[in-house]
CSV table of C-alpha atoms in Angstrom, one decimal:
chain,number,residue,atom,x,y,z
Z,1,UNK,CA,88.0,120.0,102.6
Z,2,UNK,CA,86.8,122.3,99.8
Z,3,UNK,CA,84.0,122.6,97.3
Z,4,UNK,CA,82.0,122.0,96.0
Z,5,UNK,CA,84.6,122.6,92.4
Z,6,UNK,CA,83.6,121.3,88.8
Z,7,UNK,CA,86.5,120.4,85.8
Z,8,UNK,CA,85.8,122.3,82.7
Z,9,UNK,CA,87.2,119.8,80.3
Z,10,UNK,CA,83.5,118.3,80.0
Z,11,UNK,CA,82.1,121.1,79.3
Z,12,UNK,CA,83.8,124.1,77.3
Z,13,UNK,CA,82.7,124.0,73.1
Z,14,UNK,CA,81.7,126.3,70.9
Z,15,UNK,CA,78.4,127.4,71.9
Z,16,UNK,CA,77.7,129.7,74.7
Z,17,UNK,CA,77.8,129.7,77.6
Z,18,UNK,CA,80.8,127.7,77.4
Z,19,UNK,CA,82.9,129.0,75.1
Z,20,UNK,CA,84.7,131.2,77.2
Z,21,UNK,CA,86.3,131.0,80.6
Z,22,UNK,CA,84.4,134.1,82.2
Z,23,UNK,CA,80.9,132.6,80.9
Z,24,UNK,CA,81.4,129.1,82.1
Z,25,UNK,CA,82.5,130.4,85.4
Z,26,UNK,CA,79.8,132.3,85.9
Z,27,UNK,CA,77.1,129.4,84.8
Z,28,UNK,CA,79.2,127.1,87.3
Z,29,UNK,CA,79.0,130.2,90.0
Z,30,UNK,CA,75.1,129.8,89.5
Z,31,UNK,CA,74.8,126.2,89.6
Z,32,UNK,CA,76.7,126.2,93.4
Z,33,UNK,CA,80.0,125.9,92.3
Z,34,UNK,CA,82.9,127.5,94.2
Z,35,UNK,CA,86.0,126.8,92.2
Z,36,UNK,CA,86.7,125.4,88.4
Z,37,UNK,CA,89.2,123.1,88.1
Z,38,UNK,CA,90.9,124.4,84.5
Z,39,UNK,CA,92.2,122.1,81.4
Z,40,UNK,CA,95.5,123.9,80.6
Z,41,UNK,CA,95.1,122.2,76.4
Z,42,UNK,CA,91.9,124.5,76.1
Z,43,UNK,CA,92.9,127.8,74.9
Z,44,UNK,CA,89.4,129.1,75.4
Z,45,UNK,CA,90.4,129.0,79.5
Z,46,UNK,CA,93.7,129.1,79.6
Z,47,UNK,CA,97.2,130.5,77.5
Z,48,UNK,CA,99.5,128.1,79.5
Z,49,UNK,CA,103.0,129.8,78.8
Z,50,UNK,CA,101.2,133.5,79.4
Z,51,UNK,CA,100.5,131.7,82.9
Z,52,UNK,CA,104.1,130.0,83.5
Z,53,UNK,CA,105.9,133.3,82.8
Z,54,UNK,CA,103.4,136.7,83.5
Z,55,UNK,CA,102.4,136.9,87.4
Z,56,UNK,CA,99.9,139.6,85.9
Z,57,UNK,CA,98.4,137.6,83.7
Z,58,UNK,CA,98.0,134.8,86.1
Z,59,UNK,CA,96.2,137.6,88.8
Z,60,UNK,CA,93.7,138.9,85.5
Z,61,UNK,CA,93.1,134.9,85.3
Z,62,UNK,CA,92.5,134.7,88.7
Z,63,UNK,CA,90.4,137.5,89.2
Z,64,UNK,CA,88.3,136.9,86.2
Z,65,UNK,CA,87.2,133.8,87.9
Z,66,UNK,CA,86.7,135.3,91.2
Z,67,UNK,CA,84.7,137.9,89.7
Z,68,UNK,CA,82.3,135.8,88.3
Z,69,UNK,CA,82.3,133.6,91.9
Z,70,UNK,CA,84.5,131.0,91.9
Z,71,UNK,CA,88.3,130.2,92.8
Z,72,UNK,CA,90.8,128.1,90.7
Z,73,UNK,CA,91.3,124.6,92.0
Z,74,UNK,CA,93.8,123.3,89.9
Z,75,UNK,CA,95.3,123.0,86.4
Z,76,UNK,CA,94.5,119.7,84.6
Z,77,UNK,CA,97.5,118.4,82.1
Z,78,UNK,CA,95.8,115.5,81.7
Z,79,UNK,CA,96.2,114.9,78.0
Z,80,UNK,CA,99.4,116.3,77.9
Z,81,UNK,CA,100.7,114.1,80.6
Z,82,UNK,CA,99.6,111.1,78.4
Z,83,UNK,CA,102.0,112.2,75.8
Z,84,UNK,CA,104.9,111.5,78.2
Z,85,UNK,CA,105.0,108.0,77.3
Z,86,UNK,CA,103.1,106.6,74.7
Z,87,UNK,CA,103.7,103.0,73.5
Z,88,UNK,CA,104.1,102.7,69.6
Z,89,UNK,CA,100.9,101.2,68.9
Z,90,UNK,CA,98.8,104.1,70.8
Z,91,UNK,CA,100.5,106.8,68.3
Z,92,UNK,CA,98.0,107.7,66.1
Z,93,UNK,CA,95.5,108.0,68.4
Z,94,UNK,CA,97.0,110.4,70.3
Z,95,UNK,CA,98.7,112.5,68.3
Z,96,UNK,CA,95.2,114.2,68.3
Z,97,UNK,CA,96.6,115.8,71.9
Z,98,UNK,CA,99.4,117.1,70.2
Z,99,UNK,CA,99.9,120.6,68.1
Z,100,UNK,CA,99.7,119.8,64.3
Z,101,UNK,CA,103.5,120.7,63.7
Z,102,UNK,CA,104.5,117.9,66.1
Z,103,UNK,CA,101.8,114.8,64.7
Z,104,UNK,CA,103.4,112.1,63.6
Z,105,UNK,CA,106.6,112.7,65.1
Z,106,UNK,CA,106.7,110.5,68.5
Z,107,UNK,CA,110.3,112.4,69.8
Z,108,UNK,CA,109.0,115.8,69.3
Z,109,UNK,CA,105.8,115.3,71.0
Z,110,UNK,CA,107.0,113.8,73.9
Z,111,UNK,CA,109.4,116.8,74.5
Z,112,UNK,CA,106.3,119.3,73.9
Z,113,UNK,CA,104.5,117.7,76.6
Z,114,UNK,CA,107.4,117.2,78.7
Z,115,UNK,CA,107.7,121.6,78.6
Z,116,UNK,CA,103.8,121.5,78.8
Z,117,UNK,CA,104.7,120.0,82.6
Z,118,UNK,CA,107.4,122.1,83.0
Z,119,UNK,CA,105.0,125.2,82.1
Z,120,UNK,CA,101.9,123.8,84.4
Z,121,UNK,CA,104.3,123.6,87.4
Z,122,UNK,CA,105.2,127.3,87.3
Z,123,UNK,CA,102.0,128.3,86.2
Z,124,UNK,CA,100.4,127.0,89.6
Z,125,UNK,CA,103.0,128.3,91.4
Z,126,UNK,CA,102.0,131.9,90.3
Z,127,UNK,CA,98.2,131.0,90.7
Z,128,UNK,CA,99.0,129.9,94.0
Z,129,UNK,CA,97.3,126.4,93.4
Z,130,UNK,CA,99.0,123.4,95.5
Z,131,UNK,CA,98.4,120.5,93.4
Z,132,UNK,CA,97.9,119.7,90.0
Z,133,UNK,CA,96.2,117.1,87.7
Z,134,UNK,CA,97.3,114.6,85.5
Z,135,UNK,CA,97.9,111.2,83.6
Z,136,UNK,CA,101.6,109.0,83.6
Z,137,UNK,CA,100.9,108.1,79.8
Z,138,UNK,CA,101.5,104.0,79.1
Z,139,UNK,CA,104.0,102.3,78.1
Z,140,UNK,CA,103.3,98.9,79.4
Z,141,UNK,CA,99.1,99.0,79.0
Z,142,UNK,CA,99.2,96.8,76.1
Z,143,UNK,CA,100.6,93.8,78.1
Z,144,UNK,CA,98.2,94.9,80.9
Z,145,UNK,CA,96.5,91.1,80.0
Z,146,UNK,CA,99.4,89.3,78.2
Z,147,UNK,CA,99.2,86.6,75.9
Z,148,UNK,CA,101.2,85.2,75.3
Z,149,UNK,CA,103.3,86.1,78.4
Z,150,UNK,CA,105.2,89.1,78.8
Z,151,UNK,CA,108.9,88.0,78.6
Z,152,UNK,CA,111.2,88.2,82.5
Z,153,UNK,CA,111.5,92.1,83.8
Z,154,UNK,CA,109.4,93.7,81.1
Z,155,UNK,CA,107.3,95.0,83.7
Z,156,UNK,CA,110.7,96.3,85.6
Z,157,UNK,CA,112.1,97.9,82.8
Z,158,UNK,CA,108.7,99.6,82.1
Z,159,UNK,CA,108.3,101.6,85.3
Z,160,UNK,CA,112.4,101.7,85.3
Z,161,UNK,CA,111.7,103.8,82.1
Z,162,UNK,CA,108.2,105.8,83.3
Z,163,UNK,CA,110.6,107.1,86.3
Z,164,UNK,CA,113.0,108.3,83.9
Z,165,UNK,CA,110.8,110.3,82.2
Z,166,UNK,CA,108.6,111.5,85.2
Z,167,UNK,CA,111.7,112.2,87.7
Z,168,UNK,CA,113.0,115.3,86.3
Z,169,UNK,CA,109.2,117.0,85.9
Z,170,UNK,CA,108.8,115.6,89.3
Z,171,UNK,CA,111.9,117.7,90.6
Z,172,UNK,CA,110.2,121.0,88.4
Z,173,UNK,CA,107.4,120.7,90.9
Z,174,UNK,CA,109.3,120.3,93.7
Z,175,UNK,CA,111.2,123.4,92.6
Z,176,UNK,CA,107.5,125.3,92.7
Z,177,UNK,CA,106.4,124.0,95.4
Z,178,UNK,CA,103.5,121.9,93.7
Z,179,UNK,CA,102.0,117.8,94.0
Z,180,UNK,CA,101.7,116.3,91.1
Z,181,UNK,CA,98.8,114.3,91.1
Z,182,UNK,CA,98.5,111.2,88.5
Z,183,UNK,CA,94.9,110.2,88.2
Z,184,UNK,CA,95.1,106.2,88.3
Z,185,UNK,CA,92.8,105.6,85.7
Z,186,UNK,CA,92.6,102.2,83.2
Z,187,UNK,CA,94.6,102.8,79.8
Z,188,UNK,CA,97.3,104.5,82.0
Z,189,UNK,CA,100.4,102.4,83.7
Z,190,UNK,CA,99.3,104.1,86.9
Z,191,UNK,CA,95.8,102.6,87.7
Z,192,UNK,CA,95.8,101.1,90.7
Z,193,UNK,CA,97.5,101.1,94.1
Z,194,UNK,CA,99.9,98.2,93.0
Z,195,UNK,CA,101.1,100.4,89.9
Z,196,UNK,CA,101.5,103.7,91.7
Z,197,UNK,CA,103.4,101.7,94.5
Z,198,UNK,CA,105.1,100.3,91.4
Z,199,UNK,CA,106.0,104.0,90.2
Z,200,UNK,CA,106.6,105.4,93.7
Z,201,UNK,CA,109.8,103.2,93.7
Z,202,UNK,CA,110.9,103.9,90.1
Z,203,UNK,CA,111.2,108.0,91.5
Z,204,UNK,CA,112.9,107.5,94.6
Z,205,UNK,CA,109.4,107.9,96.8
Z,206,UNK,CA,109.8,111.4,95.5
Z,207,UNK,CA,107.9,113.7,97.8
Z,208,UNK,CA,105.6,115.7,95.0
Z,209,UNK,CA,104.0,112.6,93.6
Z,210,UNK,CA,100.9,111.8,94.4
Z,211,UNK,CA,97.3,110.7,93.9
Z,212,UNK,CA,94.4,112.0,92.6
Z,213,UNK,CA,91.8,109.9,93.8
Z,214,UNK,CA,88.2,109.2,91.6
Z,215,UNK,CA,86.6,106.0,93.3
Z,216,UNK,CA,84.5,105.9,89.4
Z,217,UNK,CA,87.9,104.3,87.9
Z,218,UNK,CA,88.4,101.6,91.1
Z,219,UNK,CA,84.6,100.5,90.9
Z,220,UNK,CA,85.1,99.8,86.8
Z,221,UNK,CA,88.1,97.8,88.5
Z,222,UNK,CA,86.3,96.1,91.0
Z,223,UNK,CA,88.5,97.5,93.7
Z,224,UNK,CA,88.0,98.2,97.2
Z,225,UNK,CA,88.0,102.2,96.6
Z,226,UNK,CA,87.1,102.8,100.5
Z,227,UNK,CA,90.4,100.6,101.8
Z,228,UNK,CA,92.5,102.7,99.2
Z,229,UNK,CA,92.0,105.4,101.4
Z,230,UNK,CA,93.0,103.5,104.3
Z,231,UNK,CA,96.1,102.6,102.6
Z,232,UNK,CA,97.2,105.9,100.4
Z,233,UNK,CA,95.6,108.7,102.2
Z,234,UNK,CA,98.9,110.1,103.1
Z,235,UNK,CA,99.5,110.7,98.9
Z,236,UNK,CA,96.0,111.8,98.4
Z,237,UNK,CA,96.2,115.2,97.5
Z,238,UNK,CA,93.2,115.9,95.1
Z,239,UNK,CA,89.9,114.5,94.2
Z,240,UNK,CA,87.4,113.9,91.3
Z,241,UNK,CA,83.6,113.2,92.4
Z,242,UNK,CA,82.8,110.9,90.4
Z,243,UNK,CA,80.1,108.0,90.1
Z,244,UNK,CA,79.8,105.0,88.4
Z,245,UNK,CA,77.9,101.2,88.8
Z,246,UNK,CA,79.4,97.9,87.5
Z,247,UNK,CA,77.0,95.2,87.0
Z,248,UNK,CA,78.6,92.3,85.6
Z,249,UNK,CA,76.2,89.7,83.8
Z,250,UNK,CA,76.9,86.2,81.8
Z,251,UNK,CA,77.8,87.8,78.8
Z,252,UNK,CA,80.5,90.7,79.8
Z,253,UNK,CA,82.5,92.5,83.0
Z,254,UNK,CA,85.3,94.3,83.5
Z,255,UNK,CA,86.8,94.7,80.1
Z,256,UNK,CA,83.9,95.6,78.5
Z,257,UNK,CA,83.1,93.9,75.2
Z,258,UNK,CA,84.1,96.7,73.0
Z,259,UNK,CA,80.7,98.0,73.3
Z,260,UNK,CA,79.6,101.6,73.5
Z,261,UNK,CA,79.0,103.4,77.3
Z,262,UNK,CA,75.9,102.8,77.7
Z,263,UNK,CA,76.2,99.2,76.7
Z,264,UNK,CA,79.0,98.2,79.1
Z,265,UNK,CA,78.5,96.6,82.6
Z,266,UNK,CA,81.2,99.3,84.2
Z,267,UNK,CA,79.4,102.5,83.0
Z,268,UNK,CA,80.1,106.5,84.1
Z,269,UNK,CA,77.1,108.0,85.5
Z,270,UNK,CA,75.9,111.1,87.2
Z,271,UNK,CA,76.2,111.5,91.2
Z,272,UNK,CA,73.8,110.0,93.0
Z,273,UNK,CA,72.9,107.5,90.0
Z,274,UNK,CA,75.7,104.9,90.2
Z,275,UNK,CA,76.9,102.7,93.2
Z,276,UNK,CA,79.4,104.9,94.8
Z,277,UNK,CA,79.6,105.2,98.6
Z,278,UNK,CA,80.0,108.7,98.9
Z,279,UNK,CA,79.0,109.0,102.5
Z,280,UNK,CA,82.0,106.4,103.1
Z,281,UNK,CA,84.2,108.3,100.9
Z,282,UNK,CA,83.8,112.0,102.4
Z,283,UNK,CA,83.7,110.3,106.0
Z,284,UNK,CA,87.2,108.6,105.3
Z,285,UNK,CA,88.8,111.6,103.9
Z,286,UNK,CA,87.6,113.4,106.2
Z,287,UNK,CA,88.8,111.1,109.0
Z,288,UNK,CA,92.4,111.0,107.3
Z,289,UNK,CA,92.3,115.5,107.2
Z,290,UNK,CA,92.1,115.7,103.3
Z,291,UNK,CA,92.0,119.4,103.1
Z,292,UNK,CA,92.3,119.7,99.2
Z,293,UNK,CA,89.2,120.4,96.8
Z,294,UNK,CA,86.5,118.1,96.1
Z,295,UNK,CA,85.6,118.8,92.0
Z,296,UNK,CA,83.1,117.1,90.1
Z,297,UNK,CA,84.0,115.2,87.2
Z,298,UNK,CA,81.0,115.3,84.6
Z,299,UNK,CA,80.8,111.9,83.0
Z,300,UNK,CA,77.8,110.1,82.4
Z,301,UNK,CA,76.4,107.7,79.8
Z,302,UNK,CA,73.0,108.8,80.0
Z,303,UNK,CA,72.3,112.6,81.5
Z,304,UNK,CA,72.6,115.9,79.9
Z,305,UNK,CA,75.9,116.8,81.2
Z,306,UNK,CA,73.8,120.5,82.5
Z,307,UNK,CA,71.5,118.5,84.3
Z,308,UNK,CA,74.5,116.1,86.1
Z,309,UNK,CA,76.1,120.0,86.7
Z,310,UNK,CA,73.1,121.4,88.1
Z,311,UNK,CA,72.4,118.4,90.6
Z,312,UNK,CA,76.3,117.8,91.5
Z,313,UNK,CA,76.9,121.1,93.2
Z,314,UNK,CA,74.0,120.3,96.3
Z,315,UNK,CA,75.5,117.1,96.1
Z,316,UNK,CA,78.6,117.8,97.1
Z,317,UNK,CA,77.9,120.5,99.4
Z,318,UNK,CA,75.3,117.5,101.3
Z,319,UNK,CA,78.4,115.4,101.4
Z,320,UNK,CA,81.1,117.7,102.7
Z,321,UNK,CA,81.8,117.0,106.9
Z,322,UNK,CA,83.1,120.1,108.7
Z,323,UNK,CA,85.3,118.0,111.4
Z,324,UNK,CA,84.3,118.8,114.9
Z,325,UNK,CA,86.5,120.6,116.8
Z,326,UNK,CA,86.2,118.6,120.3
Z,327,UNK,CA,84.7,115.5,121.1
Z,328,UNK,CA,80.8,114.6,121.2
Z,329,UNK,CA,81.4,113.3,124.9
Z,330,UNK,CA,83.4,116.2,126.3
Z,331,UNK,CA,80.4,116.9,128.3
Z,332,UNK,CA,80.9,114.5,130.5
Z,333,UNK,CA,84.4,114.9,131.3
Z,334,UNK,CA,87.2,112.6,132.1
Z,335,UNK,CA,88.1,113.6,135.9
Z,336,UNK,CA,91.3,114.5,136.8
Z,337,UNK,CA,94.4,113.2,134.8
Z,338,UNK,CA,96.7,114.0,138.1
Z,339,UNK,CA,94.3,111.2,139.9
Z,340,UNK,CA,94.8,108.4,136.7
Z,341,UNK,CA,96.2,105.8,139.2
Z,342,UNK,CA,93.5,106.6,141.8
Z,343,UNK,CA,91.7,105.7,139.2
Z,344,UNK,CA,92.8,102.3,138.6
Z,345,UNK,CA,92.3,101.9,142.6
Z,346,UNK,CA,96.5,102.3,143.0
């Protein structure tokens, strides 16, 4: 495993030191950091077509970041990859992802974001990266509690549809070498091991795609997040740090009342303030030979997102296991493996 890494997407504005990639690298550099994990939508980090189709400007990039002391982990096309399939009744409010020219014009903007994909896949390739972020986009979220009930193979015809759509990009990162990791994540058709099962078939068990695993979105769920590991570490190929505490009461749970973050019972906080195992976690991944990045996602309802920066870096170095290379009893030896079945007294 690697790290400690931090996502940017939290954290790049207008005011300094994060409005541009060389400053913000070189805070997170500070702060303990050893890779940034890049949002390919922000131009202040990032020109994504430059990157898909200039090897030179994707070494500058590179060495920019490495300059200021940290590596790339990963691009992020998480917002694009939410524009692949958007139900009718979510169009407005994202067509805020999408460029101006395109609003309001559903076709258009799926295409864009399909070619945003296309462009992320190549662009790893030439930064060398082997995995990438992103979300699957929704078409079946609003029936996600139905009622009334959602009519015979809705459902089917859903994912039937989301593997349409994903297949193809899928095959682009194939083509480059690259795992495309969907972040399961509530709001998103892919949000919990039953859906990305659900997905898996709709592409064929296609070989490039994958999770990326943040326990935060699993705890909001009330989900086992430790067993997921047991079950899908062979598709984990990225992670988000990320904490989080649900505390249920006699007025609201999982879904949240419609009440702001820090009203909620499922609520985003920094590491080490929400219920998270991460000793479990790191132990399990580390059992199962994750060897991808561990990156910070900043999210909190209640800390100065600096402050959760500043504190997450020792956090994750304090949680990182370097697997042993022999075991703790070789000391006292096993005899003689030619003399097993004296051994056994045969």
């Amino acid at each position: 495993m690697r790290g400690p890494g931090i996502f940017l997407a939290q954290f790049m504005g207008d005011a300094a030191p994060f409005d541009t990639l060389d400053s913000a690298a070189r805070w997170m550099a500070e702060a303990g950091y050893a890779g940034v994990q890049i949002p390919t939508w922000d131009a202040r980090c990032i020109d994504l077509k430059q990157a898909a189709d200039s090897q030179d400007y994707c070494d500058d990039l590179a060495g920019r970041c490495a300059e200021a002391g940290v590596a790339i982990t990963e691009l992020s096309t998480h917002l694009q990859g939410q524009l692949v399939a958007v139900h009718p009744v979510y169009d407005l409010a994202f067509d805020g992802f999408a460029p101006e020219a395109i609003r309001g014009k559903p076709a258009e903007r799926q295409a864009w974001a399909v070619d945003q994909l296309r462009l992320a896949a190549r662009a790893s390739r030439r930064l060398g990266l082997k995995a990438h972020a992103t979300f699957s986009g929704a078409l079946l979220w609003p029936f996600v509690y139905p009622w009334p009930q959602r009519p015979a193979g809705l459902v089917a015809e859903g994912f039937a549809e989301l593997g349409r759509r994903w297949r193809p990009i899928l095959d682009v990162f194939e083509e480059e070498g690259v795992d495309l990791c969907y972040e399961l994540h509530p709001g998103e058709d892919l949000h919990d091991g039953v859906t990305f099962e659900r997905f898996l078939e709709s592409v064929g068990g296609h070989a490039r795609a994958n999770i990326l695993y943040d326990p935060s979105h699993f705890v909001l769920q009330a989900m086992d997040y430790l067993q997921f590991i047991d079950l899908y570490h062979d598709r984990i190929r990225m992670f988000h740090v990320k904490d989080a505490e649900f505390n249920p009461t006699g007025r609201a749970g999982v879904y949240g009342s419609y009440s702001d973050w820090v009203d909620r019972p499922g609520r985003f906080r920094s590491l080490g303030d929400g219920q998270v195992d991460f000793g479990g976690i790191f132990s399990k991944l580390t059992q199962y030979g994750y060897a991808g990045w561990a990156v910070l996602e900043w999210e909190c309802c209640l800390k100065h997102p600096e402050d959760g920066a500043r504190e997450g870096a020792p956090f994750i170095a304090a949680h990182m296991i370097r697997r042993a290379e022999r075991a703790f009893d070789d000391f006292a030896g096993g005899g003689d493996p030619d003399a097993n079945r004296r051994w056994l007294g045969l």
